[in-house]
Short mmCIF file of C-alpha atoms and ligand atoms in Angstrom, two decimals:
data_model
loop_
_atom_site.label_atom_id
_atom_site.label_comp_id
_atom_site.label_asym_id
_atom_site.label_seq_id
_atom_site.Cartn_x
_atom_site.Cartn_y
_atom_site.Cartn_z
CA MET A 1 130.90 116.70 89.91
CA LYS A 2 132.20 115.99 93.40
CA ILE A 3 132.61 119.67 94.08
CA PHE A 4 129.16 120.42 92.67
CA LEU A 5 127.62 117.74 94.88
CA ASN A 6 129.30 119.10 97.97
CA ILE A 7 128.21 122.62 97.21
CA SER A 8 124.68 121.39 96.55
CA LEU A 9 124.51 119.58 99.85
CA ALA A 10 125.91 122.55 101.69
CA ALA A 11 123.35 124.76 99.97
CA ALA A 12 120.58 122.31 100.88
CA LEU A 13 121.54 122.47 104.52
CA PHE A 14 121.85 126.21 104.32
CA VAL A 15 118.48 127.04 102.77
CA GLY A 16 116.75 123.94 104.11
CA GLY A 17 115.80 123.16 100.55
CA VAL A 18 114.11 119.96 99.48
CA TYR A 19 116.43 117.69 97.54
CA LEU A 20 115.06 114.74 95.66
CA TYR A 21 116.88 111.62 94.58
CA ALA A 22 115.76 109.01 92.08
CA ASP A 23 117.02 106.22 94.29
CA ASP A 24 119.23 106.12 97.30
CA ASP A 25 121.86 104.41 95.16
CA GLU A 26 121.84 107.32 92.73
CA MET A 27 123.29 109.74 95.23
CA GLU A 28 125.87 110.88 92.73
CA HIS A 29 123.14 112.71 90.82
CA ALA A 30 122.39 115.49 93.22
CA ARG A 31 119.04 117.00 92.25
CA PRO A 32 118.54 120.70 92.11
CA ALA A 33 115.97 122.08 94.50
CA TYR A 34 112.97 122.21 92.22
CA SER A 35 111.09 124.33 94.66
CA LYS A 36 112.75 126.17 97.46
CA PRO A 37 110.52 126.84 100.48
CA LEU A 38 108.56 130.03 99.90
CA SER A 39 109.20 133.07 102.00
CA LYS A 40 106.06 134.76 103.38
CA GLN A 41 106.44 137.76 101.07
CA ASP A 42 106.64 135.52 98.02
CA GLN A 43 103.42 133.58 98.61
CA ALA A 44 101.26 136.10 96.77
CA SER A 45 103.68 136.04 93.83
CA ALA A 46 103.64 132.26 93.79
CA ALA A 47 99.83 132.30 93.68
CA LEU A 48 99.90 134.77 90.80
CA TYR A 49 102.46 132.61 89.00
CA LYS A 50 100.22 129.55 89.41
CA LYS A 51 97.19 131.44 88.13
CA GLU A 52 98.83 133.06 85.11
CA CYS A 53 101.44 130.49 84.09
CA GLY A 54 99.38 127.51 85.16
CA ALA A 55 96.46 128.38 82.88
CA CYS A 56 97.59 126.31 79.87
CA HIS A 57 99.98 123.82 81.51
CA MET A 58 101.35 123.08 84.95
CA ALA A 59 103.13 126.03 86.57
CA TYR A 60 106.58 124.48 86.22
CA GLN A 61 108.81 124.86 89.28
CA ALA A 62 111.21 127.76 88.78
CA GLY A 63 114.12 125.65 90.00
CA PHE A 64 114.22 123.60 86.80
CA LEU A 65 115.77 126.41 84.78
CA PRO A 66 118.37 129.12 85.45
CA LYS A 67 117.70 132.86 85.49
CA ARG A 68 118.60 133.55 81.88
CA SER A 69 116.03 130.99 80.73
CA TRP A 70 113.21 132.65 82.64
CA ASP A 71 114.39 136.06 81.53
CA LYS A 72 114.16 135.03 77.89
CA THR A 73 110.78 133.34 78.41
CA MET A 74 109.31 136.39 80.12
CA LYS A 75 110.55 138.69 77.33
CA GLY A 76 109.01 136.53 74.63
CA LEU A 77 105.51 135.89 75.98
CA ASP A 78 103.89 137.41 72.88
CA ASN A 79 105.20 134.43 70.93
CA HIS A 80 105.30 131.68 73.53
CA PHE A 81 105.47 128.29 71.79
CA GLY A 82 103.00 129.50 69.19
CA THR A 83 100.63 131.12 71.68
CA ASP A 84 100.20 134.60 73.14
CA ALA A 85 100.85 134.36 76.89
CA THR A 86 101.17 138.08 77.58
CA MET A 87 99.67 139.66 80.69
CA ASP A 88 99.65 143.16 82.15
CA ALA A 89 102.96 144.81 82.91
CA ALA A 90 102.65 144.69 86.71
CA ASP A 91 101.89 140.97 86.76
CA THR A 92 104.70 140.29 84.27
CA LYS A 93 107.13 142.06 86.57
CA THR A 94 105.94 140.24 89.70
CA ILE A 95 106.23 136.85 87.97
CA GLN A 96 109.61 137.73 86.48
CA ASN A 97 110.93 138.61 89.95
CA TYR A 98 109.44 135.45 91.41
CA LEU A 99 111.05 133.23 88.77
CA MET A 100 114.42 134.96 89.21
CA THR A 101 114.32 134.43 92.98
CA TYR A 102 113.55 130.72 92.72
CA ALA A 103 115.50 129.90 89.53
CA SER A 104 118.16 127.21 89.51
CA LYS A 105 121.55 128.48 90.64
CA ASN A 106 123.10 126.21 88.03
CA ASP A 107 123.77 128.62 85.18
CA ARG A 108 125.33 125.83 83.13
CA ILE A 109 121.90 124.40 82.32
CA THR A 110 121.35 124.88 78.57
CA ASP A 111 119.25 123.24 75.90
CA MET A 112 120.53 120.28 73.87
CA LYS A 113 122.44 122.61 71.55
CA GLY A 114 124.11 124.61 74.29
CA ALA A 115 121.81 127.61 73.86
CA VAL A 116 119.58 129.25 76.48
CA ALA A 117 117.03 126.62 77.47
CA LEU A 118 113.40 127.63 77.06
CA ARG A 119 112.14 124.10 77.61
CA ILE A 120 112.84 122.04 80.72
CA SER A 121 112.12 119.02 78.52
CA GLN A 122 115.06 119.85 76.25
CA THR A 123 117.76 120.10 78.86
CA PRO A 124 120.37 117.32 78.91
CA HIS A 125 119.51 116.25 82.44
CA PHE A 126 115.82 115.92 81.59
CA VAL A 127 116.48 114.03 78.36
CA LYS A 128 118.73 111.62 80.22
CA GLU A 129 116.14 111.01 82.93
CA HIS A 130 113.44 110.34 80.32
CA ARG A 131 115.45 108.26 77.85
CA GLU A 132 113.34 105.15 78.49
CA ILE A 133 110.06 106.91 77.68
CA THR A 134 108.77 105.75 74.28
CA GLN A 135 107.06 107.90 71.67
CA LYS A 136 103.88 105.87 72.14
CA MET A 137 103.77 106.74 75.82
CA ILE A 138 103.98 110.42 74.93
CA THR A 139 101.70 110.67 71.87
CA GLN A 140 98.75 108.87 73.48
CA PRO A 141 95.76 111.18 74.14
CA GLU A 142 96.15 111.02 77.93
CA VAL A 143 99.65 112.52 77.72
CA LYS A 144 100.02 114.30 74.33
CA SER A 145 103.30 116.04 75.21
CA ILE A 146 106.37 115.36 77.30
CA ALA A 147 105.77 118.88 78.69
CA ASN A 148 102.59 117.54 80.30
CA CYS A 149 104.43 116.54 83.48
CA THR A 150 101.30 115.92 85.55
CA ALA A 151 100.11 113.18 83.17
CA CYS A 152 102.83 110.89 84.58
CA HIS A 153 104.10 112.58 87.73
CA THR A 154 101.04 112.47 89.95
CA LYS A 155 102.49 114.92 92.49
CA ALA A 156 104.30 117.23 90.06
CA GLU A 157 102.19 120.22 91.07
CA THR A 158 103.65 119.97 94.56
CA GLY A 159 107.22 119.82 93.22
CA SER A 160 107.60 116.10 93.93
CA TYR A 161 108.87 113.74 91.20
CA ARG A 162 109.61 110.61 93.18
CA GLU A 163 109.62 107.32 91.28
CA ARG A 164 106.89 105.80 93.39
CA GLU A 165 104.57 108.64 92.37
CA ILE A 166 105.01 108.03 88.63
CA HIS A 167 102.05 106.50 86.84
CA ILE A 168 102.10 106.44 83.04
CA PRO A 169 98.57 106.28 81.59
CA ASN A 170 97.85 102.84 80.06
CA TYR A 171 101.26 101.54 81.17
CA GLY A 172 101.01 101.77 84.93
CA ARG A 173 103.44 102.48 87.68
CA TRP A 174 107.07 102.93 86.80
CA GLU A 175 108.62 101.08 89.74
C1 LIG B 201 105.27 110.09 79.75
C2 LIG B 201 105.46 110.22 81.18
C3 LIG B 201 106.30 111.37 81.71
C4 LIG B 201 106.15 112.72 81.44
C5 LIG B 201 105.12 113.41 80.56
C6 LIG B 201 107.17 113.40 82.22
N1 LIG B 201 107.91 112.49 82.92
FE1 LIG B 201 109.39 112.89 84.22
N2 LIG B 201 109.77 110.91 84.45
C7 LIG B 201 109.01 109.90 83.90
C8 LIG B 201 109.59 108.63 84.28
C9 LIG B 201 109.07 107.26 83.90
C10 LIG B 201 110.72 108.92 85.05
C11 LIG B 201 111.70 107.93 85.72
C12 LIG B 201 112.71 107.52 84.69
C13 LIG B 201 113.66 106.50 85.23
O1 LIG B 201 113.87 106.41 86.43
O2 LIG B 201 114.21 105.75 84.42
C14 LIG B 201 110.80 110.37 85.15
C15 LIG B 201 111.77 111.06 85.87
C16 LIG B 201 111.71 112.42 86.15
C17 LIG B 201 112.57 113.10 87.08
C18 LIG B 201 113.64 112.47 87.92
C19 LIG B 201 113.00 112.02 89.19
C20 LIG B 201 114.01 111.63 90.21
O3 LIG B 201 113.61 111.37 91.35
O4 LIG B 201 115.18 111.57 89.87
C21 LIG B 201 112.19 114.42 87.08
C22 LIG B 201 112.75 115.53 87.93
C23 LIG B 201 111.13 114.55 86.12
N3 LIG B 201 110.87 113.32 85.58
C24 LIG B 201 110.52 115.73 85.83
C25 LIG B 201 109.57 115.88 84.81
C26 LIG B 201 109.02 117.16 84.38
C27 LIG B 201 109.40 118.49 84.98
C28 LIG B 201 108.16 116.89 83.35
C29 LIG B 201 107.40 117.88 82.52
C30 LIG B 201 108.16 118.98 81.93
C31 LIG B 201 108.14 115.44 83.17
N4 LIG B 201 109.02 114.87 84.05
C32 LIG B 201 107.36 114.77 82.26
C33 LIG B 201 107.88 110.05 83.13
C34 LIG B 201 107.41 111.24 82.63
C1 LIG B 202 98.09 130.71 76.48
C2 LIG B 202 98.62 129.45 77.01
C3 LIG B 202 99.93 129.56 77.81
C4 LIG B 202 100.21 130.35 78.89
C5 LIG B 202 99.31 131.38 79.57
C6 LIG B 202 101.57 130.02 79.29
N1 LIG B 202 102.08 129.03 78.50
FE1 LIG B 202 103.88 128.16 78.71
N2 LIG B 202 103.48 126.95 77.14
C7 LIG B 202 102.33 127.00 76.36
C8 LIG B 202 102.44 126.00 75.31
C9 LIG B 202 101.38 125.73 74.23
C10 LIG B 202 103.67 125.34 75.49
C11 LIG B 202 104.22 124.17 74.69
C12 LIG B 202 103.69 122.91 75.36
C13 LIG B 202 104.10 121.62 74.69
O1 LIG B 202 105.10 121.56 73.99
O2 LIG B 202 103.41 120.61 74.95
C14 LIG B 202 104.30 125.96 76.65
C15 LIG B 202 105.51 125.58 77.17
C16 LIG B 202 106.16 126.17 78.23
C17 LIG B 202 107.45 125.78 78.74
C18 LIG B 202 108.32 124.63 78.21
C19 LIG B 202 107.85 123.27 78.74
C20 LIG B 202 108.85 122.17 78.42
O3 LIG B 202 109.74 121.93 79.24
O4 LIG B 202 108.76 121.61 77.31
C21 LIG B 202 107.75 126.62 79.77
C22 LIG B 202 109.00 126.60 80.62
C23 LIG B 202 106.64 127.55 79.90
N3 LIG B 202 105.69 127.22 78.97
C24 LIG B 202 106.59 128.57 80.82
C25 LIG B 202 105.51 129.45 80.94
C26 LIG B 202 105.49 130.57 81.84
C27 LIG B 202 106.62 131.00 82.75
C28 LIG B 202 104.26 131.17 81.70
C29 LIG B 202 103.74 132.39 82.41
C30 LIG B 202 104.50 133.60 82.21
C31 LIG B 202 103.52 130.41 80.71
N4 LIG B 202 104.33 129.39 80.27
C32 LIG B 202 102.23 130.67 80.33
C33 LIG B 202 101.25 127.81 76.57
C34 LIG B 202 101.12 128.73 77.57
#
């Protein structure tokens, strides 16, 4: 963990990435960079990603999952959580490349069973962070699914998940 933290911080300084912490006293949980700054060439790809993959839900930041997760997701779009999310071959390739470039460098991220994670919401880190969320908070009509990040994280679209920005419908602010 210590080594990982040091590498993360070094990486943050190196790429100038944005690192988020739950609290200042939770420094031991170094956050991955959910969204690295975009290079100029990648802005068009990011816009395409938002358009295509943000049509049914938020365009989740690539940095939540490692490369192999995105690879598996992009190869299974014809049966994507019970829907057909396929698009033309050129767009698929552009988005695949985009997700690979901005994926988490932490290849140890898996799902709860140790398999390739397709859901951010079923990774151990996510489950741990959300352990205090009750079923009632999730099943209410304003939220419906734990995958509906923007229902609670008011700035999720911008890649920001700070505690002070959390507002759970009908429960209020988290702080
Ligand atoms: C029902 C409301 C709700 C939904 C939906 C939800 N979250 Fe959260 N999330 C929370 C709360 C509350 C916390 C803070 C938990 C704590 O500190 O105990 C949190 C914490 C986090 C954190 C840690 C923040 C930090 O600064 O450490 C991240 C990252 C995060 N959520 C990402 C997501 C993503 C990505 C999604 C969608 C896939 C999502 N959340 C969906 C309520 C929600
Ligand atoms: C036709 C609608 C549709 C499109 C387009 C779509 N998705 Fe989804 N996606 C879904 C549904 C439905 C779910 C399951 C949501 C839930 O459980 O609440 C989902 C879930 C996900 C999840 C898991 C969320 C979590 O952590 O639980 C990821 C990751 C994801 N989609 C990525 C993508 C990517 C990448 C694209 C673009 C290539 C994409 N989606 C396009 C419908 C879509």
